[in-house]
Every structure is written in structure tokens, then in C-alpha cells.
Amino acid sequence: MSNDCTYCGSDVYDHDPVFVEEGTGDDREPAGQFCNYACLSAHIDDEGLVTGARCQVDL
Ligand SMILES: [Zn+2]
């Protein structure tokens, strides 16, 4: 696996890397790596990953 940011392609270890995993049954699989939370947030916005995906509606 390379060190490229999933969002911008920079080397994540040049920044403050954040790693994301997705659960698949009892296992976890890498879902992305990012320079920092800004790249993660931008990736989420671009991909529309949060649309309709809130786990809790009432606050
Ligand atoms: Zn990045």
C-alpha cells in the first residue's frame, strides 16, 4: 500500500495522517488514508459519504 493520500495524492507521512477502516463482518478493511482531517473531510464531501447515513437522528 502506498503512502498517497486518498484525496489529494500527497504523502500522508509529510502531514498528520488519519487512517480510515470499514467493518466487514468481524473484519476491518482499509478504506482510505489522508494527510489530516481536512483531506478526510473534503473526501467525505466529494463522495457524499454522509448523505442519509446518520446513525442517530434525534439529538
Ligand atoms: Zn491529502
XYZ file of N, CA, C and O and ligand atoms in Angstrom:
237
model
N 0.850 -1.192 0.000
C 0.000 0.000 0.000
C 0.889 1.246 0.000
O 1.852 1.340 0.747
N 0.594 2.170 -0.845
C 1.408 3.371 -0.948
C 1.076 4.335 0.190
O 0.149 4.122 0.954
N 1.840 5.410 0.272
C 1.601 6.431 1.289
C 0.784 7.594 0.744
O 0.661 8.619 1.395
N 0.214 7.420 -0.458
C -0.519 8.519 -1.082
C -1.849 8.783 -0.385
O -2.606 7.854 -0.093
N -2.128 10.058 -0.177
C -3.410 10.464 0.377
C -4.532 10.061 -0.583
O -4.430 10.285 -1.793
N -5.597 9.457 -0.043
C -6.725 9.029 -0.869
C -7.375 10.218 -1.566
O -7.888 10.098 -2.674
N -7.309 11.382 -0.930
C -7.968 12.557 -1.504
C -7.064 13.339 -2.458
O -7.419 13.585 -3.605
N -5.872 13.732 -1.989
C -5.067 14.665 -2.786
C -3.798 14.040 -3.364
O -3.137 14.657 -4.195
N -3.444 12.837 -2.937
C -2.297 12.156 -3.518
C -0.954 12.489 -2.894
O 0.064 11.940 -3.299
N -0.920 13.382 -1.904
C 0.336 13.696 -1.226
C 0.753 12.534 -0.322
O -0.060 11.671 0.011
N 2.021 12.527 0.068
C 2.499 11.538 1.031
C 1.922 11.878 2.399
O 2.222 12.937 2.955
N 1.084 10.996 2.939
C 0.401 11.316 4.199
C 1.372 11.498 5.356
O 1.084 12.233 6.299
N 2.550 10.854 5.279
C 3.500 10.955 6.382
C 4.236 12.292 6.403
O 5.009 12.559 7.310
N 4.000 13.139 5.391
C 4.514 14.502 5.426
C 3.616 15.400 6.268
O 3.931 16.564 6.501
N 2.466 14.874 6.707
C 1.481 15.691 7.417
C 1.112 14.995 8.735
O 1.985 14.409 9.364
N -0.158 15.049 9.112
C -0.634 14.383 10.334
C -1.642 13.318 9.912
O -2.845 13.555 9.942
N -1.155 12.156 9.507
C -2.015 11.196 8.829
C -3.196 10.692 9.655
O -3.099 10.520 10.870
N -4.301 10.464 8.951
C -5.520 9.895 9.526
C -5.872 8.682 8.674
O -5.874 8.766 7.446
N -6.161 7.554 9.332
C -6.475 6.328 8.602
C -7.908 5.902 8.895
O -8.360 5.956 10.025
N -8.599 5.445 7.849
C -9.992 5.039 7.976
C -10.111 3.554 7.631
O -9.507 3.082 6.671
N -10.892 2.841 8.452
C -11.180 1.442 8.156
C -12.681 1.251 8.136
O -13.423 1.945 8.821
N -13.130 0.265 7.336
C -14.547 -0.076 7.291
C -14.716 -1.495 7.817
O -13.918 -2.380 7.520
N -15.767 -1.693 8.598
C -16.049 -3.022 9.122
C -16.727 -3.880 8.068
O -17.647 -3.437 7.385
N -16.246 -5.107 7.915
C -16.887 -6.081 7.031
C -17.087 -7.346 7.861
O -16.199 -8.171 7.962
N -18.271 -7.465 8.464
C -18.467 -8.570 9.391
C -17.581 -8.369 10.603
O -17.622 -7.323 11.228
N -16.759 -9.354 10.929
C -15.869 -9.257 12.086
C -14.528 -8.649 11.713
O -13.682 -8.429 12.574
N -14.308 -8.403 10.430
C -13.022 -7.884 9.968
C -13.094 -6.398 9.704
O -14.170 -5.813 9.638
N -11.919 -5.807 9.557
C -11.827 -4.404 9.159
C -10.928 -4.305 7.944
O -9.901 -4.962 7.867
N -11.346 -3.464 7.003
C -10.543 -3.272 5.803
C -10.208 -1.798 5.653
O -11.053 -0.935 5.910
N -8.991 -1.481 5.209
C -8.620 -0.079 4.986
C -9.570 0.574 3.994
O -9.889 -0.015 2.956
N -10.052 1.772 4.333
C -10.973 2.479 3.448
C -10.376 3.792 2.959
O -10.988 4.480 2.156
N -9.172 4.113 3.413
C -8.562 5.351 2.952
C -7.538 5.851 3.935
O -7.528 5.456 5.100
N -6.656 6.706 3.442
C -5.664 7.361 4.300
C -5.538 8.796 3.821
O -5.613 9.070 2.624
N -5.381 9.684 4.789
C -5.470 11.107 4.481
C -4.378 11.885 5.201
O -3.927 11.481 6.271
N -3.983 13.031 4.611
C -2.945 13.881 5.211
C -3.346 14.333 6.605
O -2.515 14.424 7.504
N -4.620 14.644 6.766
C -5.147 15.186 8.007
C -6.676 15.182 7.894
O -7.224 14.709 6.896
N -7.336 15.708 8.901
C -8.799 15.684 8.890
C -9.382 16.556 7.781
O -10.499 16.328 7.327
N -8.638 17.554 7.328
C -9.137 18.404 6.238
C -9.306 17.587 4.961
O -10.319 17.703 4.267
N -8.308 16.760 4.633
C -8.421 15.919 3.446
C -9.524 14.874 3.624
O -10.259 14.571 2.692
N -9.629 14.327 4.819
C -10.701 13.361 5.076
C -12.062 14.014 4.890
O -12.945 13.465 4.215
N -12.230 15.208 5.440
C -13.498 15.917 5.335
C -13.830 16.246 3.884
O -14.964 16.078 3.432
N -12.823 16.699 3.127
C -13.043 17.036 1.714
C -13.430 15.785 0.928
O -14.303 15.830 0.058
N -12.783 14.667 1.238
C -13.096 13.404 0.566
C -14.544 12.993 0.851
O -15.280 12.590 -0.045
N -14.948 13.118 2.109
C -16.317 12.769 2.502
C -17.314 13.638 1.748
O -18.312 13.147 1.214
N -17.032 14.945 1.656
C -17.922 15.852 0.935
C -17.997 15.478 -0.544
O -19.074 15.405 -1.132
N -16.839 15.249 -1.163
C -16.798 14.947 -2.593
C -17.550 13.662 -2.921
O -18.219 13.564 -3.947
N -17.408 12.670 -2.047
C -18.011 11.365 -2.325
C -19.438 11.263 -1.797
O -20.114 10.269 -2.048
N -19.895 12.282 -1.049
C -21.245 12.245 -0.495
C -21.445 11.087 0.478
O -22.512 10.496 0.534
N -20.390 10.781 1.241
C -20.420 9.582 2.086
C -21.375 9.689 3.264
O -21.739 8.676 3.850
N -21.758 10.893 3.645
C -22.603 11.029 4.823
C -24.074 11.198 4.481
O -24.913 11.214 5.371
N -24.396 11.308 3.206
C -25.783 11.527 2.811
C -26.666 10.378 3.285
O -26.464 9.238 2.899
N -27.628 10.720 4.135
C -28.582 9.710 4.602
C -27.972 8.644 5.485
O -28.587 7.605 5.702
N -26.766 8.891 6.008
C -26.070 7.841 6.736
C -25.933 8.119 8.227
O -25.182 7.451 8.897
N -26.671 9.096 8.739
C -26.551 9.377 10.167
C -27.074 8.207 10.985
O -28.108 7.637 10.668
N -26.355 7.849 12.045
C -26.755 6.695 12.845
C -27.744 7.115 13.918
O -28.401 6.284 14.517
N -27.845 8.422 14.165
C -28.756 8.885 15.202
C -29.421 10.166 14.716
O -28.754 11.123 14.328
N -30.748 10.194 14.721
C -31.462 11.335 14.161
C -31.761 12.379 15.219
O -31.573 13.556 15.001
N -32.204 11.952 16.390
C -32.592 12.884 17.437
C -31.421 13.234 18.332
O -30.710 12.343 18.799
N -31.219 14.519 18.560
C -30.128 14.926 19.449
C -30.697 15.633 20.669
O -31.772 16.149 20.644
Zn -4.287 14.921 1.355
